[in-house]
Coordinates of C-alpha atoms in Angstrom, one line a residue:
X1 CA 0.0 0.0 0.0
X2 CA 2.8 2.4 0.9
X3 CA 4.6 1.6 -2.3
X4 CA 1.5 2.3 -4.3
X5 CA 1.0 5.6 -2.5
X6 CA 4.6 6.6 -3.2
X7 CA 4.3 5.6 -6.8
X8 CA 1.1 7.7 -7.2
X9 CA 2.7 10.6 -5.4
X10 CA 5.9 10.3 -7.4
X11 CA 3.8 10.3 -10.6
X12 CA 2.0 13.4 -9.5
X13 CA 5.1 15.3 -8.5
X14 CA 7.2 14.3 -11.4
X15 CA 4.7 15.1 -14.1
X16 CA 5.8 18.4 -15.8
X17 CA 3.3 21.2 -15.4
X18 CA 3.2 21.7 -19.1
X19 CA 1.8 18.2 -19.6
X20 CA -1.0 18.6 -17.2
X21 CA -4.4 19.5 -18.6
X22 CA -6.2 22.4 -17.0
X23 CA -9.3 21.3 -15.0
X24 CA -11.6 23.3 -17.3
X25 CA -10.2 21.7 -20.4
X26 CA -10.7 18.2 -19.1
X27 CA -14.1 18.9 -17.7
X28 CA -15.5 20.5 -20.8
X29 CA -15.3 17.4 -23.1
X30 CA -16.9 15.3 -20.4
X31 CA -19.7 17.7 -19.9
X32 CA -20.2 18.0 -23.7
X33 CA -20.3 14.2 -24.0
X34 CA -22.8 14.0 -21.2
X35 CA -25.1 16.4 -23.0
X36 CA -24.5 14.8 -26.4
X37 CA -25.3 11.2 -25.4
X38 CA -28.8 11.9 -24.1
X39 CA -29.5 13.9 -27.2
X40 CA -28.4 11.0 -29.3
X41 CA -30.6 8.7 -27.3
X42 CA -33.6 11.1 -27.6
X43 CA -33.0 11.3 -31.3
X44 CA -33.1 7.5 -31.6
X45 CA -36.3 7.3 -29.6
X46 CA -37.9 10.1 -31.7
X47 CA -36.9 8.3 -34.9
X48 CA -38.3 5.0 -33.6
X49 CA -41.7 6.6 -32.8
X50 CA -41.7 8.1 -36.3
X51 CA -41.1 4.6 -37.8
X52 CA -44.0 3.2 -35.8
X53 CA -46.3 6.0 -37.1
X54 CA -45.0 5.5 -40.6
X55 CA -45.6 1.7 -40.5
X56 CA -49.2 2.2 -39.3
X57 CA -50.1 4.9 -41.8
X58 CA -48.4 3.0 -44.7
X59 CA -50.2 -0.2 -43.8
X60 CA -53.5 1.6 -43.8
X61 CA -52.9 2.5 -47.5
X62 CA -51.9 -1.0 -48.8
X63 CA -55.4 -2.2 -49.7
X64 CA -58.0 0.7 -50.1
X65 CA -56.9 1.0 -53.8
X66 CA -58.2 -2.6 -54.3
X67 CA -61.2 -2.9 -51.9
X68 CA -62.7 0.5 -52.8
X69 CA -62.7 -0.7 -56.5
X70 CA -64.2 -4.0 -55.5
X71 CA -67.1 -2.2 -53.8
X72 CA -67.8 -0.1 -56.9
X73 CA -66.8 -2.7 -59.6
X74 CA -70.3 -2.7 -61.2
X75 CA -70.4 1.1 -61.4
X76 CA -66.8 1.2 -62.9
X77 CA -67.7 -1.5 -65.4
X78 CA -70.7 0.5 -66.5
X79 CA -68.9 3.8 -66.6
X80 CA -66.0 2.5 -68.7
X81 CA -67.9 -0.1 -70.7
X82 CA -66.0 -3.2 -69.4
X83 CA -67.0 -6.8 -70.1
X84 CA -66.8 -9.4 -67.4
X85 CA -63.5 -10.7 -68.7
X86 CA -61.9 -7.3 -68.7
X87 CA -63.2 -6.8 -65.2
X88 CA -61.5 -10.1 -64.3
X89 CA -58.3 -8.7 -65.8
X90 CA -58.7 -5.6 -63.7
X91 CA -58.9 -7.7 -60.5
X92 CA -55.7 -9.5 -61.7
X93 CA -53.7 -6.3 -62.0
X94 CA -52.8 -6.0 -58.3
X95 CA -51.0 -9.3 -58.0
X96 CA -49.3 -8.7 -61.4
X97 CA -48.0 -5.3 -60.3
X98 CA -47.0 -6.8 -56.9
X99 CA -44.9 -9.5 -58.7
X100 CA -43.3 -7.2 -61.2
X101 CA -42.5 -4.2 -59.0
X102 CA -42.0 -6.1 -55.7
X103 CA -38.9 -7.8 -57.0
X104 CA -37.3 -4.3 -57.4
X105 CA -37.8 -3.4 -53.8
X106 CA -34.6 -4.9 -52.3
X107 CA -32.3 -3.3 -54.9
X108 CA -34.0 0.1 -54.4
X109 CA -33.8 -0.2 -50.7
X110 CA -30.0 -0.9 -50.9
X111 CA -29.5 2.2 -53.0
X112 CA -31.9 4.7 -51.3
X113 CA -32.8 3.1 -48.0
X114 CA -36.1 1.4 -47.1
X115 CA -37.6 4.6 -45.6
X116 CA -37.0 6.6 -48.9
X117 CA -38.5 3.8 -51.0
X118 CA -41.7 3.5 -48.8
X119 CA -42.0 7.3 -48.8
X120 CA -41.9 7.3 -52.6
X121 CA -44.3 4.4 -52.7
X122 CA -46.9 6.3 -50.6
X123 CA -46.5 9.3 -53.0
X124 CA -47.1 6.9 -56.0
X125 CA -50.2 5.6 -54.4
X126 CA -51.6 9.1 -53.9
X127 CA -50.9 10.1 -57.5
X128 CA -52.4 6.9 -59.0
X129 CA -55.6 7.1 -56.9
X130 CA -56.1 10.8 -57.9
X131 CA -55.6 10.1 -61.6
X132 CA -57.4 6.8 -62.3
X133 CA -61.1 7.8 -61.8
X134 CA -60.7 10.6 -64.3
X135 CA -58.5 8.8 -66.8
X136 CA -61.4 8.5 -69.2
X137 CA -60.9 5.0 -70.7
X138 CA -60.0 1.5 -69.6
X139 CA -56.4 1.6 -70.7
X140 CA -55.7 4.8 -68.8
X141 CA -57.6 3.5 -65.8
X142 CA -55.4 0.4 -65.7
X143 CA -52.2 2.5 -66.1
X144 CA -53.1 4.8 -63.2
X145 CA -54.0 1.8 -61.1
X146 CA -50.6 0.3 -61.9
X147 CA -48.9 3.4 -60.6
X148 CA -50.7 3.1 -57.3
X149 CA -50.1 -0.6 -57.2
X150 CA -46.4 -0.1 -57.8
X151 CA -46.2 2.0 -54.6
X152 CA -48.1 -0.7 -52.8
X153 CA -45.8 -3.4 -54.2
X154 CA -42.5 -2.0 -52.9
X155 CA -44.1 -1.1 -49.6
X156 CA -45.5 -4.7 -49.3
X157 CA -42.0 -6.1 -49.6
X158 CA -40.2 -3.6 -47.4
X159 CA -42.5 -3.6 -44.4
X160 CA -41.1 -6.9 -43.0
X161 CA -37.6 -5.6 -43.7
X162 CA -38.3 -2.4 -41.7
X163 CA -39.9 -4.4 -38.9
X164 CA -36.9 -6.7 -38.7
X165 CA -34.4 -3.8 -38.9
X166 CA -35.9 -1.5 -36.3
X167 CA -37.6 -4.0 -34.0
X168 CA -35.6 -7.2 -34.2
X169 CA -36.8 -8.3 -30.8
X170 CA -40.4 -7.5 -31.4
X171 CA -41.1 -9.0 -34.9
X172 CA -44.3 -10.7 -33.8
X173 CA -45.9 -7.7 -32.1
X174 CA -44.8 -5.2 -34.8
X175 CA -46.0 -7.4 -37.6
X176 CA -49.3 -7.8 -35.8
X177 CA -49.6 -4.0 -35.5
X178 CA -48.8 -3.5 -39.2
X179 CA -51.2 -6.3 -40.2
X180 CA -53.9 -4.9 -38.0
X181 CA -53.6 -1.5 -39.6
X182 CA -53.6 -3.1 -43.0
X183 CA -56.8 -5.0 -42.2
X184 CA -58.4 -1.8 -40.8
X185 CA -57.6 0.2 -44.0
X186 CA -59.0 -2.7 -46.1
X187 CA -62.2 -3.0 -44.2
X188 CA -62.8 0.7 -43.9
X189 CA -62.4 1.2 -47.6
X190 CA -64.9 -1.7 -48.2
X191 CA -67.4 -0.3 -45.7
X192 CA -67.5 3.4 -46.5
X193 CA -66.7 3.6 -50.2
X194 CA -70.4 3.1 -51.3
X195 CA -71.9 5.6 -48.8
X196 CA -69.1 8.1 -49.5
X197 CA -69.8 7.7 -53.3
X198 CA -73.5 8.5 -52.7
X199 CA -72.5 11.5 -50.6
X200 CA -69.9 12.8 -53.1
X201 CA -72.2 12.3 -56.1
X202 CA -70.5 9.6 -58.1
X203 CA -68.0 6.8 -58.2
X204 CA -65.2 8.9 -59.5
X205 CA -64.8 11.1 -56.4
X206 CA -65.6 8.0 -54.3
X207 CA -62.5 6.4 -55.6
X208 CA -60.3 9.5 -55.7
X209 CA -60.9 10.5 -52.1
X210 CA -58.6 7.6 -50.8
X211 CA -55.6 9.6 -52.2
X212 CA -55.8 11.9 -49.2
X213 CA -54.9 9.0 -46.8
X214 CA -51.9 8.1 -49.0
X215 CA -50.7 11.7 -49.0
X216 CA -50.8 11.8 -45.2
X217 CA -48.7 8.6 -45.1
X218 CA -45.9 10.3 -46.9
X219 CA -45.3 12.7 -44.0
X220 CA -43.7 10.6 -41.2
X221 CA -41.1 9.2 -43.6
X222 CA -39.8 12.6 -44.7
X223 CA -37.7 13.4 -41.6
X224 CA -36.1 9.9 -41.8
X225 CA -34.7 10.7 -45.3
X226 CA -32.0 12.8 -43.8
X227 CA -30.4 9.8 -42.3
X228 CA -30.2 7.6 -45.4
X229 CA -26.8 6.1 -44.6
X230 CA -28.1 4.8 -41.3
X231 CA -31.3 3.6 -42.9
X232 CA -29.4 1.7 -45.6
X233 CA -27.1 0.1 -43.0
X234 CA -29.6 -2.3 -41.5
X235 CA -28.8 -1.2 -37.9
X236 CA -31.9 -1.1 -35.8
X237 CA -32.6 1.7 -33.4
X238 CA -31.6 0.7 -29.9
X239 CA -34.5 1.7 -27.7
X240 CA -33.0 3.8 -24.8
X241 CA -34.2 3.8 -21.3
X242 CA -36.4 6.7 -20.2
X243 CA -33.9 7.8 -17.5
X244 CA -30.5 6.2 -18.1
X245 CA -28.3 5.5 -15.2
X246 CA -24.8 6.9 -15.1
X247 CA -22.8 5.2 -17.7
X248 CA -26.0 3.7 -19.4
X249 CA -25.7 6.1 -22.3
X250 CA -22.2 4.9 -23.0
X251 CA -23.4 1.3 -22.7
X252 CA -26.2 2.0 -25.2
X253 CA -23.7 3.6 -27.5
X254 CA -21.3 0.6 -27.3
X255 CA -24.3 -1.7 -27.9
X256 CA -25.4 0.3 -30.9
X257 CA -21.8 0.3 -32.3
X258 CA -21.8 -3.5 -31.9
X259 CA -25.1 -3.8 -33.7
X260 CA -23.9 -1.6 -36.5
X261 CA -20.7 -3.6 -36.9
X262 CA -22.7 -6.8 -37.1
X263 CA -25.2 -5.3 -39.5
X264 CA -22.4 -4.0 -41.8
X265 CA -20.9 -7.6 -41.8
X266 CA -24.3 -9.0 -42.8
X267 CA -24.7 -6.4 -45.6
X268 CA -21.4 -7.4 -47.0
X269 CA -22.2 -11.1 -46.9
X270 CA -23.0 -12.7 -50.3
X271 CA -26.6 -13.0 -51.4
X272 CA -28.3 -16.2 -50.5
X273 CA -29.1 -18.8 -53.3
X274 CA -32.7 -18.5 -52.2
X275 CA -34.0 -20.9 -54.8
X276 CA -32.1 -23.8 -53.1
X277 CA -34.4 -23.4 -50.0
X278 CA -37.4 -25.7 -49.8
X279 CA -38.8 -23.5 -47.1
X280 CA -38.5 -20.4 -49.4
X281 CA -40.4 -22.2 -52.2
X282 CA -43.1 -23.4 -49.8
X283 CA -43.5 -20.0 -48.4
X284 CA -43.8 -18.5 -51.9
X285 CA -46.5 -20.9 -53.0
X286 CA -48.4 -20.4 -49.7
X287 CA -48.1 -16.7 -50.2
X288 CA -49.4 -17.0 -53.7
X289 CA -52.4 -19.2 -52.9
X290 CA -53.5 -17.1 -49.9
X291 CA -53.1 -14.0 -52.2
X292 CA -55.3 -15.7 -54.8
X293 CA -58.0 -16.3 -52.2
X294 CA -57.7 -12.7 -50.9
X295 CA -57.9 -11.0 -54.2
X296 CA -60.8 -13.1 -55.4
X297 CA -62.6 -12.2 -52.2
X298 CA -61.8 -8.5 -52.4
X299 CA -62.6 -8.3 -56.1
X300 CA -65.7 -10.5 -56.4
X301 CA -67.3 -11.3 -53.0
X302 CA -69.5 -8.2 -53.0
X303 CA -70.7 -9.1 -56.5
X304 CA -71.5 -12.7 -55.4
X305 CA -73.8 -11.2 -52.7
X306 CA -75.3 -8.7 -55.0
X307 CA -76.1 -11.4 -57.5
X308 CA -77.8 -13.4 -54.7
X309 CA -80.2 -10.5 -54.1
X310 CA -78.3 -8.6 -51.4
X311 CA -78.4 -4.8 -51.7
X312 CA -75.3 -3.0 -52.8
X313 CA -74.7 -1.2 -49.5
X314 CA -75.2 -4.4 -47.6
X315 CA -72.8 -6.3 -49.9
X316 CA -70.2 -3.6 -49.2
X317 CA -70.8 -4.1 -45.5
X318 CA -70.4 -7.8 -45.8
X319 CA -67.1 -7.3 -47.6
X320 CA -66.1 -4.9 -44.8
X321 CA -66.9 -7.6 -42.2
X322 CA -64.6 -10.0 -44.0
X323 CA -61.8 -7.5 -44.0
X324 CA -62.4 -6.2 -40.5
X325 CA -61.9 -9.7 -39.1
X326 CA -58.2 -9.2 -39.8
X327 CA -58.0 -6.2 -37.3
X328 CA -58.0 -8.2 -34.1
X329 CA -56.8 -11.5 -35.6
X330 CA -53.9 -9.8 -37.4
X331 CA -52.6 -8.7 -34.1
X332 CA -53.2 -12.0 -32.3
X333 CA -52.0 -14.5 -34.9
X334 CA -48.4 -13.2 -35.4
X335 CA -47.9 -13.1 -31.7
X336 CA -49.1 -16.6 -31.4
X337 CA -47.1 -17.8 -34.4
X338 CA -43.8 -16.5 -32.9
X339 CA -44.5 -18.5 -29.7
X340 CA -45.0 -21.8 -31.6
X341 CA -42.1 -24.0 -33.0
X342 CA -44.4 -24.9 -35.9
X343 CA -47.0 -22.7 -37.5
X344 CA -48.6 -25.5 -39.4
X345 CA -51.6 -25.9 -37.0
X346 CA -52.5 -22.2 -37.5
X347 CA -52.4 -22.8 -41.3
X348 CA -54.8 -25.7 -41.0
X349 CA -57.3 -23.9 -38.8
X350 CA -57.5 -20.9 -41.2
X351 CA -57.9 -23.3 -44.1
X352 CA -60.8 -25.1 -42.5
X353 CA -62.6 -21.7 -42.0
X354 CA -62.1 -20.9 -45.7
X355 CA -63.6 -24.2 -46.8
X356 CA -66.6 -23.7 -44.6
X357 CA -67.1 -20.2 -46.0
X358 CA -66.9 -21.3 -49.6
X359 CA -69.4 -24.1 -48.8
X360 CA -71.8 -21.5 -47.4
X361 CA -71.4 -19.2 -50.4
X362 CA -72.4 -22.1 -52.7
X363 CA -75.3 -23.5 -50.6
X364 CA -76.9 -20.3 -49.2
X365 CA -75.1 -17.1 -50.2
X366 CA -77.8 -14.7 -49.0
X367 CA -79.3 -16.8 -46.1
X368 CA -76.1 -17.1 -44.1
X369 CA -74.2 -14.1 -45.6
X370 CA -72.9 -12.7 -42.3
X371 CA -71.6 -16.1 -41.2
X372 CA -69.8 -16.7 -44.5
X373 CA -68.3 -13.2 -44.4
X374 CA -66.9 -13.9 -40.9
X375 CA -65.5 -17.3 -41.9
X376 CA -63.8 -16.0 -45.0
X377 CA -62.4 -13.1 -43.0
X378 CA -60.8 -15.5 -40.6
X379 CA -59.4 -17.5 -43.5
X380 CA -57.9 -14.3 -45.0
X381 CA -55.7 -13.9 -41.9
X382 CA -53.3 -16.2 -43.7
X383 CA -51.7 -13.0 -44.9
X384 CA -50.3 -11.7 -41.6
X385 CA -49.3 -15.3 -40.8
X386 CA -47.3 -15.4 -44.1
X387 CA -45.6 -12.1 -43.3
X388 CA -44.7 -13.3 -39.8
X389 CA -43.2 -16.5 -41.2
X390 CA -41.1 -14.4 -43.6
X391 CA -39.5 -12.7 -40.6
X392 CA -39.1 -16.0 -38.8
X393 CA -37.6 -18.1 -41.6
X394 CA -34.5 -15.9 -42.0
X395 CA -31.9 -15.0 -39.4
X396 CA -30.6 -11.7 -40.8
X397 CA -32.0 -8.4 -42.2
X398 CA -30.6 -9.1 -45.7
X399 CA -32.0 -12.6 -45.5
X400 CA -35.4 -11.3 -44.7
X401 CA -35.2 -8.8 -47.5
X402 CA -34.3 -11.6 -50.0
X403 CA -36.9 -14.0 -48.7
X404 CA -39.6 -11.3 -48.6
X405 CA -38.9 -10.3 -52.2
X406 CA -38.7 -13.9 -53.4
X407 CA -41.8 -15.1 -51.6
X408 CA -44.0 -12.1 -52.4
X409 CA -42.9 -11.7 -56.1
X410 CA -43.2 -15.4 -56.8
X411 CA -46.4 -15.6 -54.8
X412 CA -48.1 -12.8 -56.6
X413 CA -47.1 -14.3 -59.9
X414 CA -48.8 -17.5 -58.8
X415 CA -51.9 -15.5 -57.8
X416 CA -52.4 -13.6 -61.1
X417 CA -54.6 -16.2 -63.0
X418 CA -57.0 -16.7 -60.1
X419 CA -59.1 -13.5 -60.2
X420 CA -59.0 -13.5 -64.0
X421 CA -60.1 -17.1 -64.2
X422 CA -63.0 -16.4 -61.8
X423 CA -64.2 -13.7 -64.1
X424 CA -64.0 -15.9 -67.2
X425 CA -65.8 -18.8 -65.4
X426 CA -68.5 -16.4 -64.1
X427 CA -69.2 -15.0 -67.6
X428 CA -69.1 -18.3 -69.4
X429 CA -71.2 -20.3 -66.9
X430 CA -73.6 -17.4 -65.9
X431 CA -73.3 -18.3 -62.2
X432 CA -71.0 -18.7 -59.2
X433 CA -70.9 -22.5 -58.9
X434 CA -67.7 -23.0 -60.9
X435 CA -65.8 -20.0 -59.5
X436 CA -66.6 -21.2 -55.9
X437 CA -65.5 -24.7 -56.8
X438 CA -62.2 -23.3 -58.0
X439 CA -61.7 -21.3 -54.8
X440 CA -62.4 -24.5 -52.7
X441 CA -60.0 -26.6 -54.8
X442 CA -57.2 -24.0 -54.3
X443 CA -57.5 -24.1 -50.5
X444 CA -56.3 -27.7 -50.2
X445 CA -52.7 -27.1 -51.6
X446 CA -52.6 -23.8 -49.6
X447 CA -53.0 -25.8 -46.4
X448 CA -50.4 -28.4 -47.5
X449 CA -47.6 -25.9 -48.5
X450 CA -48.4 -23.8 -45.5
X451 CA -47.7 -26.7 -43.2
X452 CA -44.2 -27.1 -44.9
X453 CA -43.5 -23.4 -44.7
X454 CA -44.4 -23.4 -41.0
X455 CA -41.6 -25.8 -40.0
X456 CA -38.8 -24.5 -37.7
X457 CA -36.2 -23.8 -40.5
X458 CA -34.2 -20.9 -41.8
X459 CA -33.4 -20.2 -45.4
X460 CA -29.8 -19.5 -44.6
X461 CA -29.4 -23.1 -43.3
X462 CA -31.1 -24.6 -46.4
X463 CA -29.3 -22.4 -48.9
X464 CA -25.9 -23.4 -47.3
X465 CA -26.6 -27.0 -47.8

């Protein structure tokens, strides 16, 4: 002890005065750092809240362009002089655009950052929805719809990426929040489009009014564009404590540096050979078949009820009931899925509900309309389940981006013929028996591939083999 004291005293007495830092000089940097670290933590917390708001508002806009058209399909057909086959083509445009434009999303995200791409996507939705009702002919209507659907496509693919990047420890709950907002936007558009059309005096303003919601969704992403390098780097925001203990800010800073280093290493890793993964293929086919069922439902279910003698306003409400079922279930199912080692049982339960709903539509479409709407709404919750499995079947952010782009683009390609074929069968047979038989037949392979996709695997493991 004495030796240590002597050593310390010797050090203090032998240090030249010129090498000693003035107290003010040493204290200032510490004080500046103490003020800077909380500001950095506050900035991270503020950005995280903006991302949550952006996710919710963006999700609200991912289906009104489709369900608002489904509720007014008869009026649009009459206004533009469409045949049943052309109307079937119109209901096939969404999955076609999702397949074509969705595959571009990872490349755009690497170059500009996911936030910038989603922001541009919301702007494209707003522009397309404003233009298409006043386009004047079928071709221009389809082109304006494609512009809006392009924005939806890139946002569809990047939402799981943003969730994985900013909330890696809350994939289930954030996917549930996103899916719940998506279902809310879908059901709201189905429910209020017809009454709003009556109030506004025609189907054109009734469709165009949804552009306002998309314009609002642009706003929360704008402040995040200033930090594009960080947004591109796949490093999630580290959620700071509300009142950090002494040294906690430095700990958070070190943790974030570690996360950034790991993320940078992941970004530099070679791309996966995703087509080698059986799970990726199963998830893509499952995604495609559930999308087929969803777009047939959104495009044609209101017409099925109207042809059965249900009033147009009630048919819109029935479609809204189908869509609104996803609001609570889209929050519950992803959270349940992340707690299970195998998501196959959820796939089977949703499939059974779909089979029961189709049987009801065939046997008594008007008599049990509300029950069939509820059953088909439960079945359509295969979509948030598929999104959750995208986040669970890959370990890294880049892996999720690749799997999301592959599963959604391939899946939407698979779903393209379904709505078109329903329109052709409906026009050629003059009834809904054959289209409903087709929907029922497609549900069986959806349940089978969903079981395979639900196994506890990652695409990185399978691609490595």
